[in-house]
Amino acid sequence: MLKRNQKKTEPPKTGQRQHIAFRMNFLFVAIFVLFSLLIFRLGYMQIVKGEDYTRSLERTEEIAVNTSTPRGRIFDRTGKVLIDNDAKNAITYTKTSSTTTKEMLALARKLSKLIDQDTRRVTTGDKRDFWILLNPVKAADKVPKEEQTALSKDEKKSQKEIQQEINQLTRDRITDEELAALSAEDLEVLAIYREMMAGYAYSPQIIKSDGVTDKEFAVVSERLDQLPGVNTTTDWDRVKKSDSAILGSTTSSGEGIPRTHLDYFLARDYSRNDRVGRSYLESYYEDLLKGQKTIVKNVKDRTGKVVETKTVKEGIPGKDLVLTTDTNLQKALEDVVSNKLLRLKQGPNTSALESAFLVMLDPNNGEILSLVGKKVVKDESTGRWAIQDYTFGTFTSAYEMGSTVKLATMLTGYNEGAAKIGEVKIDQPINIGGRYKRSLFNPNGRVALNDISAIGRSSNVYMFRIAMGLGNANYRPGQGLPIDVKAFDTFRENFAAFGLGVKTGIDLPGEYTGVTGTETIPGKLLDFSIGQFDTYTPLQMAQYVATIASDGNRIAPKILKEIREPSPDGEVLGELVEETPIQVLNHLKNSQVEIDQVKKGMHYVYYGANGTASGLLAGAPYTGAGKTGTAESFYYTGNKSNPVIPTINLSHVGFAPADKPEVAYSVIVPYISTNTKRYPSATASELAKEALDVFFEQKRQRNSQADGATPDVKIQK
């Protein structure tokens, strides 16, 4: 029986062996398939994608580093340097991604024995962090474990937030006595260490550049093999050789990129400690001035440590800029304006007087020849009046300009059918509802004027009648004056064609368009026609008169004349890269006959018997055409007891020579007097005449020196 039973159990054992064999075979097949897939994948990555991965690796290893590539110089039109670079010795440090805090601290201690480091930039926060680094055990005891445990139970905070709170408590509980225990040597190490920490991996950080002595430079250079990451190089300072504010400024290496523009610059491959243009030309032409960084390739070993750095592309200094302005002309005109402003301020009724402006540009190409803005302020140390540069005010401040806008009013009248060539209109006081508006030269009578004499004598009433025509007004003496308010838009659309009330297109940031009046009552339309409503900038006024001088072409004013390759020494200009093109923004809708008629009116201003500036250019070796202006304005004092003071603005625009203009100009002296009955009315005209004398005298001197003269600079071609 037992043997029979044993035979019955044999078949199950055979089946079990067969089942195990099947599973083993399946496992072998699966392993074979997986290995086949792995081999196939490796082959695909090496053969098909190998080159792509190699290029990707190279891209990650080639990085732009923050070398001391000098910014481009800025020259005036004669080749004189306005902004230069001053080279100086520098000591830098470049950390890698694997550099530890301990290694940097040890290196800082070595450097502190070789150089003297200024500790004035070390903050209390720096000292606390350094104390924690030097005293890790004591720092840990500042926040006991029980308190840390209690803080960690706050479910509303993440672990990161909890740790930040613990770290802050640790820093806050470091006492003044503990910080005072840091020795002078410790503080010098800290001053070096904080600069090393400020940098980013593979980006050189300046440790010291101000006051690096020849001895320090030599000693560090001799020990570079003992100071991993340290290097001796040449840094530079931006040096301004002109006081003009429009040149702008740059940040320092310590400041780096301003926090407000960080994302903008980082997206353009800048480093956080890069020096960038902060304002005006330095900022506007940042892309040209900044130069190109050195490109290096870091060679690493198997541990990721950089063992060699190869230069792939050398850094290139920024492009040089040549401006349209002439330093000699600019300086002479600044003196003219400054002297006049100081003399005026010392006179009576000048509590509101604070600035004066003069703009000169070439009406044929828009080149700005001179941009002068001056402000008078009280010197607290001496108690005397002093002059400050206010060049940017020429395009960032706006004022009521008065009768100088009548040229645009007349051309608007021609354009819209409210005036005709040679048309005679009667100048007599206008009575609107019992309120009179009149011309200064004709308080009570009736004077017949044509369009030329209306400009030359500065007739308000002639311009009022043009405004009435635009507004479809039916004037009845003593009654109201209903108008079509669309006349305001008509005026402004026409004025915009001259550059009034709109951006001029100057290649500088921050341009202001002025204030546009919001009232639409009839009296304001008449005020608009004589420059007593909207406000305009001195630069807009210069572009406006230049548009007339150039027979209707409104050209964008430009301060940049040329872009050149970097000068090798600041004396020889580099090769010309590009000359800034002339940009014609629009052309007036007026005919040449109408423009010429207005020019005749401007000629009358200077040479007509009753011209408002008659005799101004008498005896001058040049001719001109211009327009004077006086505007009643208000100066806002900010004083609650007397917030507004009635004042007078003076303006003057023109061009010369009259037949073939070389220069267009605008002069603005706002808030010249708080006495609206008696004021130095000829001031703006006198400034215009002095400026023209300087301009043409300097031109005569250049012409006389042209034959056989040695140029100020050599130009590389």
XYZ file of C-alpha atoms in Angstrom:
717
model
C 0.000 0.000 0.000
C 2.747 2.431 0.848
C 4.528 1.952 -2.467
C 1.280 2.392 -4.356
C 0.718 5.728 -2.601
C 4.191 6.933 -3.350
C 3.695 6.354 -7.059
C 0.567 8.465 -7.015
C 2.460 11.518 -5.738
C 5.167 11.490 -8.452
C 3.225 13.298 -11.212
C 2.756 16.499 -9.132
C 6.532 16.786 -8.612
C 7.127 16.524 -12.318
C 4.568 19.273 -12.993
C 6.189 21.537 -10.414
C 9.579 21.136 -12.085
C 8.064 21.983 -15.425
C 6.431 25.113 -13.960
C 9.755 26.285 -12.472
C 11.515 25.711 -15.788
C 8.897 27.804 -17.576
C 9.333 30.679 -15.115
C 13.121 30.542 -15.452
C 12.862 30.612 -19.249
C 10.483 33.569 -19.080
C 12.855 35.374 -16.726
C 15.813 34.770 -19.069
C 13.801 36.055 -22.029
C 12.743 39.146 -20.063
C 16.328 39.832 -19.023
C 17.442 39.398 -22.625
C 14.799 41.837 -23.839
C 15.699 44.413 -21.172
C 19.396 44.139 -21.975
C 18.579 44.465 -25.669
C 16.552 47.605 -24.970
C 19.350 49.000 -22.822
C 21.959 48.314 -25.507
C 19.668 49.823 -28.129
C 19.136 52.918 -25.967
C 22.853 53.335 -25.310
C 23.546 53.002 -29.000
C 20.859 55.549 -29.812
C 22.270 58.029 -27.289
C 25.870 57.574 -28.470
C 25.341 57.325 -32.206
C 22.217 59.359 -32.920
C 22.257 61.874 -30.070
C 25.972 61.897 -29.262
C 26.771 65.121 -31.081
C 23.771 66.904 -29.534
C 24.822 65.935 -26.020
C 28.407 66.979 -26.735
C 27.263 70.391 -27.917
C 25.002 70.715 -24.886
C 27.901 69.892 -22.572
C 30.082 72.449 -24.296
C 27.386 75.056 -23.888
C 27.214 74.470 -20.158
C 30.979 74.757 -19.837
C 31.408 77.907 -21.938
C 30.362 80.848 -19.788
C 30.647 84.630 -20.009
C 32.643 85.975 -17.100
C 32.561 89.481 -15.664
C 35.943 90.733 -16.803
C 36.943 94.379 -16.546
C 36.066 95.256 -20.123
C 36.102 99.057 -20.327
C 33.021 100.903 -21.522
C 33.184 102.938 -24.693
C 34.376 106.524 -24.490
C 32.151 109.496 -25.295
C 33.551 112.325 -27.448
C 32.197 115.649 -28.643
C 31.964 116.399 -32.371
C 35.552 117.740 -32.444
C 37.011 114.614 -30.829
C 37.417 115.913 -27.283
C 36.839 113.266 -24.621
C 33.775 113.904 -22.452
C 33.793 110.566 -20.596
C 36.902 108.403 -20.339
C 38.112 105.299 -18.522
C 40.834 105.502 -15.878
C 42.730 102.207 -15.591
C 43.817 100.979 -12.152
C 45.210 97.855 -10.500
C 42.722 95.369 -9.125
C 42.675 92.105 -7.198
C 39.853 89.708 -8.039
C 38.525 86.399 -6.825
C 36.625 83.761 -8.786
C 34.953 80.934 -6.911
C 33.765 77.663 -8.408
C 30.570 75.751 -7.760
C 32.480 73.389 -5.456
C 34.248 76.061 -3.383
C 33.383 75.754 0.300
C 32.892 78.474 2.894
C 35.824 77.079 4.855
C 38.119 77.387 1.817
C 37.068 80.990 1.177
C 37.591 81.930 4.814
C 41.083 80.442 4.810
C 41.874 82.290 1.588
C 40.577 85.567 3.040
C 42.967 85.137 5.997
C 45.900 84.674 3.606
C 44.947 87.746 1.593
C 44.528 89.884 4.715
C 48.235 89.414 5.403
C 49.136 90.659 1.904
C 46.815 93.652 1.390
C 45.208 96.382 3.462
C 41.440 96.170 3.090
C 39.084 99.019 3.961
C 36.568 97.850 6.589
C 34.154 100.794 6.333
C 31.736 98.882 4.111
C 31.345 96.118 6.696
C 27.836 96.271 8.159
C 26.469 95.053 11.471
C 24.720 92.273 9.583
C 28.058 91.210 8.090
C 29.586 91.101 11.558
C 26.781 88.925 12.901
C 27.084 86.435 10.053
C 30.851 86.357 10.498
C 30.535 85.823 14.244
C 28.256 82.835 13.586
C 30.799 81.471 11.130
C 33.586 81.778 13.704
C 31.515 80.541 16.662
C 29.177 77.804 15.403
C 28.692 76.161 18.815
C 27.854 79.394 20.636
C 25.583 80.411 17.783
C 23.654 77.134 18.056
C 23.029 77.800 21.754
C 21.351 81.148 20.972
C 18.117 79.318 20.175
C 17.738 76.295 22.558
C 16.382 73.009 21.225
C 13.217 73.406 23.320
C 12.481 76.711 21.606
C 13.261 75.237 18.198
C 10.872 72.368 18.910
C 8.149 74.825 19.897
C 8.686 76.822 16.726
C 8.533 73.692 14.567
C 5.020 72.915 15.841
C 3.582 75.878 13.952
C 1.705 74.090 11.155
C 1.051 77.360 9.303
C 4.746 77.706 8.457
C 6.886 75.591 6.176
C 10.161 74.069 7.325
C 11.999 76.716 5.308
C 10.132 79.538 7.038
C 10.729 77.985 10.459
C 14.461 77.688 9.774
C 14.558 81.300 8.583
C 12.933 82.383 11.845
C 15.486 80.384 13.856
C 18.342 81.907 11.870
C 16.986 85.405 12.431
C 16.602 84.813 16.157
C 20.196 83.618 16.277
C 21.422 86.761 14.566
C 19.277 89.058 16.713
C 20.575 87.536 19.951
C 24.220 88.200 19.223
C 25.192 90.916 21.668
C 27.148 94.095 21.001
C 29.823 92.848 23.364
C 30.272 89.693 21.296
C 30.581 91.737 18.091
C 33.026 94.089 19.772
C 35.230 91.086 20.492
C 36.041 90.854 16.779
C 39.596 92.114 16.393
C 40.858 94.532 13.769
C 42.411 91.545 11.973
C 39.055 89.735 12.049
C 37.313 92.751 10.544
C 39.861 92.960 7.729
C 39.366 89.253 7.002
C 35.622 89.863 7.055
C 35.947 92.816 4.637
C 37.751 90.541 2.173
C 35.456 87.583 2.803
C 32.259 89.609 2.185
C 33.577 90.643 -1.240
C 34.410 87.033 -2.068
C 30.922 85.921 -1.061
C 29.285 88.639 -3.181
C 30.393 86.991 -6.414
C 28.811 84.171 -8.336
C 30.380 80.926 -9.450
C 32.938 81.440 -12.228
C 32.354 85.206 -12.212
C 35.351 87.287 -11.053
C 34.549 89.514 -8.110
C 36.668 92.568 -7.363
C 38.188 92.258 -3.896
C 40.090 95.524 -4.061
C 40.522 98.093 -6.824
C 40.685 101.423 -5.041
C 44.150 102.212 -3.757
C 45.873 98.960 -4.702
C 49.556 99.808 -4.230
C 52.277 98.566 -6.538
C 53.665 96.537 -3.643
C 50.311 94.847 -2.952
C 49.856 94.120 -6.644
C 53.318 92.586 -6.901
C 53.095 90.559 -3.688
C 49.758 89.015 -4.634
C 50.930 88.378 -8.207
C 53.930 86.436 -6.921
C 51.724 84.154 -4.799
C 48.882 83.384 -7.195
C 49.781 79.683 -7.142
C 49.100 79.718 -3.387
C 45.841 81.671 -3.719
C 43.397 79.562 -5.757
C 40.819 81.730 -7.524
C 42.708 84.989 -6.875
C 43.999 87.025 -9.789
C 45.624 90.416 -10.402
C 44.200 92.395 -13.275
C 43.307 95.868 -14.507
C 40.055 97.536 -13.510
C 38.757 100.947 -14.588
C 36.899 103.957 -13.282
C 34.462 106.021 -15.347
C 35.818 109.579 -15.490
C 33.600 112.502 -16.544
C 35.429 115.453 -18.051
C 32.261 117.484 -18.492
C 29.668 118.673 -15.982
C 26.751 118.102 -18.365
C 24.115 115.980 -16.650
C 22.846 114.463 -19.917
C 26.015 112.389 -20.174
C 24.557 110.325 -17.360
C 26.337 108.046 -14.908
C 27.077 104.374 -14.282
C 26.836 102.127 -11.269
C 30.003 101.004 -9.494
C 31.231 97.426 -9.298
C 30.042 97.370 -5.687
C 26.532 98.487 -6.666
C 26.166 96.288 -9.726
C 22.811 96.172 -11.452
C 20.117 98.295 -9.749
C 17.541 96.099 -8.076
C 14.732 97.790 -10.025
C 16.246 96.652 -13.341
C 17.695 93.315 -12.245
C 15.376 91.041 -14.237
C 15.801 93.152 -17.377
C 19.592 92.892 -17.368
C 19.826 89.280 -16.200
C 17.638 88.291 -19.138
C 20.308 89.867 -21.362
C 23.205 87.802 -20.003
C 24.463 90.390 -17.510
C 25.927 89.419 -14.148
C 24.544 90.933 -10.957
C 27.739 92.850 -10.239
C 28.065 94.303 -13.746
C 28.378 98.051 -14.035
C 25.573 99.527 -16.113
C 24.418 102.950 -17.263
C 22.272 104.611 -14.635
C 20.888 107.628 -16.520
C 20.685 109.567 -19.789
C 23.359 108.786 -22.433
C 25.116 106.146 -20.328
C 21.776 104.385 -19.954
C 20.206 105.099 -23.353
C 23.220 103.742 -25.263
C 24.051 100.945 -22.808
C 24.085 98.279 -25.549
C 26.787 100.170 -27.462
C 28.897 101.290 -24.505
C 28.973 98.063 -22.486
C 31.411 96.088 -24.640
C 31.640 92.292 -24.922
C 32.764 90.028 -22.116
C 35.529 87.496 -22.329
C 34.207 83.996 -23.049
C 36.055 81.186 -21.267
C 35.743 77.420 -21.169
C 36.253 75.693 -17.826
C 37.935 72.272 -17.967
C 36.897 70.049 -15.043
C 38.163 66.754 -13.672
C 35.965 63.801 -12.703
C 35.019 65.417 -9.399
C 33.743 68.552 -11.126
C 36.665 70.678 -9.981
C 37.925 73.240 -12.475
C 41.507 72.363 -13.342
C 41.984 74.707 -16.287
C 40.332 77.758 -17.822
C 40.718 78.336 -21.560
C 39.882 81.628 -23.227
C 37.508 81.051 -26.129
C 36.952 84.708 -27.055
C 38.725 87.780 -25.783
C 36.685 90.659 -24.359
C 36.132 93.759 -26.510
C 35.729 97.307 -25.141
C 32.462 99.084 -25.809
C 31.890 101.205 -28.890
C 32.867 104.875 -28.715
C 30.194 107.527 -29.180
C 30.755 110.851 -30.915
C 28.163 113.454 -29.959
C 26.783 116.290 -32.048
C 27.720 118.940 -29.476
C 30.863 121.079 -29.536
C 32.539 121.438 -26.131
C 33.834 124.933 -26.880
C 30.424 126.154 -28.017
C 28.676 124.418 -25.130
C 31.033 125.911 -22.538
C 30.775 129.419 -23.967
C 26.976 129.314 -24.078
C 26.795 127.886 -20.570
C 28.794 130.898 -19.385
C 26.459 133.252 -21.240
C 23.358 131.741 -19.632
C 24.926 131.393 -16.165
C 26.131 134.978 -16.048
C 22.778 136.319 -17.199
C 20.891 134.179 -14.697
C 23.074 135.308 -11.783
C 22.678 138.980 -12.711
C 18.918 138.608 -12.980
C 18.660 136.820 -9.637
C 20.424 139.693 -7.911
C 17.760 142.101 -9.179
C 14.303 142.868 -7.753
C 11.138 140.729 -8.021
C 13.063 137.501 -8.689
C 11.851 135.259 -5.881
C 10.381 132.805 -8.422
C 13.249 132.969 -10.935
C 15.211 129.718 -10.841
C 16.296 128.637 -14.342
C 17.080 129.566 -17.932
C 17.456 127.494 -21.102
C 19.153 127.760 -24.482
C 18.926 125.143 -27.238
C 20.769 125.308 -30.560
C 20.388 122.706 -33.287
C 21.129 122.309 -36.977
C 17.772 122.580 -38.803
C 19.125 120.629 -41.768
C 19.879 117.371 -39.961
C 18.558 117.691 -36.390
C 22.012 117.645 -34.763
C 21.954 119.296 -31.349
C 24.769 121.838 -31.319
C 24.247 122.983 -27.750
C 21.883 122.023 -24.971
C 22.071 124.450 -22.056
C 19.970 124.414 -18.922
C 21.023 126.238 -15.769
C 19.449 126.534 -12.340
C 20.298 129.129 -9.696
C 20.353 127.931 -6.074
C 21.478 129.285 -2.734
C 24.861 127.945 -1.629
C 24.266 127.154 2.050
C 27.966 127.282 2.883
C 28.524 130.796 1.474
C 24.998 132.199 1.451
C 25.504 133.285 -2.156
C 23.681 132.352 -5.316
C 25.334 129.546 -7.290
C 24.672 127.880 -10.644
C 23.822 124.197 -11.080
C 23.610 122.228 -14.306
C 20.035 121.666 -15.435
C 20.612 120.460 -18.994
C 17.973 117.758 -18.772
C 15.430 120.474 -18.016
C 15.547 121.408 -21.700
C 13.416 118.364 -22.454
C 11.898 117.461 -19.062
C 10.311 120.803 -18.073
C 7.596 122.746 -19.894
C 6.261 126.300 -19.714
C 3.767 128.689 -21.294
C 5.738 130.166 -24.186
C 3.649 133.154 -25.178
C 3.855 134.810 -28.595
C 6.657 132.615 -29.950
C 3.941 130.082 -30.912
C 2.216 132.600 -33.216
C 4.205 131.238 -36.158
C 2.383 127.934 -35.708
C -0.929 129.748 -35.225
C -0.497 131.575 -38.526
C 0.440 128.411 -40.429
C -2.520 126.613 -38.824
C -4.745 129.448 -40.035
C -3.416 129.066 -43.579
C -3.828 125.311 -43.424
C -7.403 125.394 -42.100
C -8.696 128.357 -44.142
C -8.821 130.790 -41.200
C -6.119 133.039 -42.722
C -4.863 133.850 -46.200
C -1.585 135.020 -47.666
C -1.443 138.800 -47.336
C -4.836 139.005 -45.601
C -5.447 142.210 -43.623
C -7.214 142.015 -40.268
C -8.029 144.835 -37.881
C -6.209 144.796 -34.568
C -8.422 146.292 -31.875
C -9.390 145.148 -28.361
C -11.723 142.136 -28.325
C -14.706 142.481 -25.964
C -16.123 139.142 -24.807
C -18.932 139.594 -22.342
C -17.411 142.776 -21.003
C -13.864 141.380 -20.678
C -11.240 142.771 -23.021
C -8.363 140.937 -24.694
C -5.892 143.044 -26.665
C -2.415 143.309 -28.167
C 0.344 144.824 -26.047
C 1.278 147.408 -28.675
C -2.351 148.514 -29.221
C -4.343 148.894 -26.009
C -7.231 150.942 -27.437
C -6.952 151.830 -31.140
C -7.603 150.218 -34.539
C -4.594 149.074 -36.558
C -4.777 147.327 -39.920
C -2.215 144.504 -40.148
C -1.381 141.923 -42.766
C -0.002 138.507 -41.872
C 3.648 139.617 -42.065
C 3.268 142.652 -39.813
C 1.000 140.657 -37.468
C 3.939 138.316 -36.802
C 6.515 141.098 -36.752
C 4.567 143.289 -34.329
C 3.193 140.259 -32.423
C -0.512 140.974 -32.790
C -2.614 139.033 -30.292
C -5.856 140.098 -31.953
C -4.821 138.785 -35.377
C -4.257 135.381 -33.739
C -7.567 135.666 -31.844
C -9.364 136.130 -35.151
C -7.677 133.012 -36.545
C -8.833 131.101 -33.447
C -12.389 132.412 -33.923
C -12.293 131.220 -37.518
C -11.215 127.745 -36.424
C -14.013 127.693 -33.837
C -16.681 128.955 -36.293
C -17.362 131.779 -33.821
C -19.591 134.751 -34.627
C -17.948 137.599 -32.728
C -20.266 140.319 -31.406
C -18.587 142.924 -29.173
C -19.727 142.715 -25.546
C -21.519 139.401 -25.989
C -20.544 135.823 -25.358
C -18.505 133.888 -27.913
C -19.940 130.456 -28.713
C -17.286 128.242 -30.330
C -16.944 124.760 -31.748
C -14.717 123.025 -29.162
C -13.257 120.865 -31.940
C -11.083 123.895 -32.656
C -8.866 122.863 -29.716
C -8.168 119.521 -31.405
C -7.576 121.250 -34.729
C -5.030 123.552 -33.136
C -3.233 120.734 -31.326
C -3.117 118.473 -34.381
C -1.502 121.267 -36.384
C 0.870 122.226 -33.554
C 1.948 118.595 -33.192
C 3.253 118.706 -36.767
C 5.831 121.233 -35.506
C 6.708 119.092 -32.457
C 4.676 121.144 -29.982
C 2.923 119.099 -27.312
C 4.440 115.813 -28.527
C 7.769 114.041 -28.150
C 10.481 115.450 -30.360
C 12.151 112.064 -30.895
C 15.420 113.016 -29.173
C 17.691 110.057 -28.388
C 17.538 110.606 -24.626
C 15.211 109.045 -22.035
C 12.626 110.875 -19.952
C 11.358 113.393 -22.495
C 8.310 115.348 -21.315
C 5.548 116.435 -23.681
C 4.155 119.270 -21.567
C 0.744 120.000 -20.058
C -2.385 119.945 -22.197
C -5.122 122.269 -20.951
C -8.492 120.667 -20.244
C -10.861 123.661 -20.278
C -12.797 124.316 -23.496
C -14.254 127.763 -22.828
C -13.913 130.377 -25.619
C -11.363 132.511 -23.790
C -8.987 129.534 -23.492
C -9.115 128.956 -27.251
C -7.967 132.543 -27.767
C -5.278 132.064 -25.113
C -4.106 128.928 -26.905
C -3.508 130.903 -30.100
C -0.999 133.167 -28.334
C 0.795 130.541 -26.226
C -1.021 131.125 -22.957
C -2.653 127.713 -22.392
C -0.688 124.527 -23.194
C 2.947 124.244 -22.128
C 5.980 123.220 -24.195
C 9.619 122.329 -23.517
C 12.618 124.409 -24.666
C 13.614 121.511 -26.962
C 10.142 121.397 -28.522
C 10.431 125.115 -29.254
C 13.792 124.590 -30.958
C 12.421 121.752 -33.096
C 9.374 123.888 -33.912
C 11.376 126.808 -35.285
C 13.809 124.409 -37.001
C 10.830 122.879 -38.826
C 10.039 126.306 -40.283
C 13.712 126.947 -41.074
C 13.939 123.641 -42.988
C 10.881 124.503 -45.117
C 8.499 122.202 -43.281
C 10.573 119.107 -42.445
C 10.230 118.125 -38.794
C 13.482 116.332 -38.036
C 14.107 114.378 -34.845
C 16.828 116.106 -32.792
C 19.779 113.852 -32.089
C 22.666 114.000 -29.656
C 24.561 111.011 -31.133
C 26.475 111.838 -34.315
C 28.578 108.725 -34.882
C 29.370 105.275 -33.532
C 33.026 104.263 -33.751
C 35.235 101.326 -32.889
C 37.098 101.737 -29.569
C 39.857 104.326 -29.601
C 43.231 102.793 -28.742
C 44.330 105.760 -26.638
C 41.529 108.328 -26.392
C 43.282 110.563 -28.899
C 42.861 108.701 -32.171
C 39.230 108.020 -33.031
C 38.472 104.469 -34.052
C 37.067 103.362 -37.373
C 33.605 104.680 -38.220
C 30.929 102.052 -37.583
C 27.796 104.046 -38.286
C 26.700 107.636 -38.724
C 23.325 108.385 -37.147
C 20.857 108.938 -39.986
C 18.616 111.963 -40.379
C 15.105 111.073 -39.250
C 12.368 113.177 -40.853
C 9.289 112.653 -38.669
C 6.802 114.492 -40.880
C 6.361 117.399 -43.277
C 4.032 120.324 -42.735
C 0.876 120.380 -44.820
C 1.503 124.031 -45.610
C 2.731 125.135 -49.015
C 6.189 126.600 -49.526
C 4.583 129.977 -50.225
C 2.881 129.914 -46.803
C 6.093 128.907 -45.023
C 8.004 131.655 -46.831
C 5.348 134.182 -45.788
C 5.871 133.293 -42.129
C 9.632 133.601 -42.623
C 9.037 137.141 -43.899
C 7.159 137.867 -40.689
C 10.109 136.528 -38.683
C 12.452 138.721 -40.719
C 10.222 141.697 -39.846
C 10.735 140.940 -36.130
C 14.459 141.767 -36.470
C 14.482 144.275 -39.303
C 11.015 145.857 -39.495
C 10.545 149.351 -38.102
C 7.996 148.085 -35.548
C 9.437 144.599 -35.058
C 9.402 143.348 -31.477
C 13.195 142.807 -31.665
C 13.967 145.550 -34.146
C 17.662 146.402 -34.237
C 18.690 143.311 -32.281
C 20.984 142.109 -35.070
C 22.017 145.538 -36.290
C 25.663 145.461 -37.371
C 25.931 141.684 -36.953
C 27.967 139.868 -39.648
C 25.050 137.483 -40.138
C 21.318 137.730 -40.753
C 18.498 136.083 -38.881
C 14.771 135.598 -38.512
C 13.045 135.191 -35.176
C 10.074 135.639 -32.883
C 9.816 136.980 -29.353
C 7.362 135.872 -26.697
C 5.992 136.933 -23.333
C 3.585 134.826 -21.302
C 1.726 135.466 -18.090
C 2.276 132.440 -15.885
C 1.951 131.222 -12.324
C 4.677 129.916 -10.032
C 3.575 127.346 -7.458
C 5.449 127.992 -4.226
C 4.242 125.083 -2.096
C 3.584 127.620 0.625
C 0.072 127.240 2.039
C -0.235 130.918 2.884
C 0.768 132.033 -0.625
C 0.674 128.989 -2.924
C 0.608 130.785 -6.297
C 2.582 133.805 -7.505
C 1.763 135.556 -10.824
C 4.938 135.676 -12.937
C 6.229 136.368 -16.441
C 7.899 133.903 -18.839
C 10.125 135.216 -21.640
C 10.942 133.260 -24.795
C 12.719 133.786 -28.096
C 13.058 131.514 -31.135
C 14.731 131.959 -34.507
C 17.229 130.770 -37.080
C 20.290 132.179 -38.851
C 21.404 133.041 -41.448
C 17.969 134.073 -42.671
C 18.446 132.897 -46.285
C 20.296 129.641 -45.634
C 19.803 128.553 -42.000
C 22.690 126.835 -40.237
C 21.356 127.088 -36.700
C 17.919 127.185 -35.092
C 17.597 128.298 -31.495
C 15.219 128.725 -28.598
C 15.727 130.726 -25.400
C 13.411 130.348 -22.410
C 13.585 132.287 -19.126
C 10.576 131.180 -17.052
C 9.262 133.009 -13.984
C 11.641 135.891 -14.653
C 9.713 138.360 -12.523
C 6.871 138.527 -10.032
C 6.171 142.082 -11.171
C 3.949 141.526 -14.212
C 4.005 145.212 -15.134
C 7.732 145.917 -15.022
C 10.293 143.246 -15.910
C 13.491 142.946 -18.005
C 11.565 142.247 -21.226
C 14.625 142.125 -23.499
C 16.373 139.332 -21.550
C 15.539 136.419 -23.871
C 16.400 138.481 -26.954
C 19.721 139.527 -25.427
C 20.571 135.897 -24.711
C 19.694 134.933 -28.284
C 21.957 137.664 -29.667
C 24.882 136.729 -27.410
C 24.476 133.069 -28.366
C 24.484 133.876 -32.085
C 27.582 136.049 -31.690
C 29.393 133.145 -30.017
C 28.232 130.654 -32.648
C 29.331 132.681 -35.667
C 32.559 133.890 -34.058
C 33.604 130.302 -33.349
C 32.670 129.384 -36.904
C 34.860 132.239 -38.202
C 37.770 131.036 -36.073
C 37.400 127.467 -37.340
C 37.346 128.650 -40.927
C 40.417 130.831 -40.429
C 42.319 127.895 -38.940
C 41.168 125.390 -41.546
C 44.079 125.980 -43.920
C 47.215 124.370 -42.541
C 45.676 123.733 -39.111
C 46.406 120.567 -37.167
C 43.191 118.780 -36.212
C 42.476 118.152 -32.542
C 42.300 114.412 -33.134
C 43.431 111.939 -35.717
C 40.742 109.823 -37.254
C 41.340 106.170 -37.994
C 39.888 105.223 -41.376
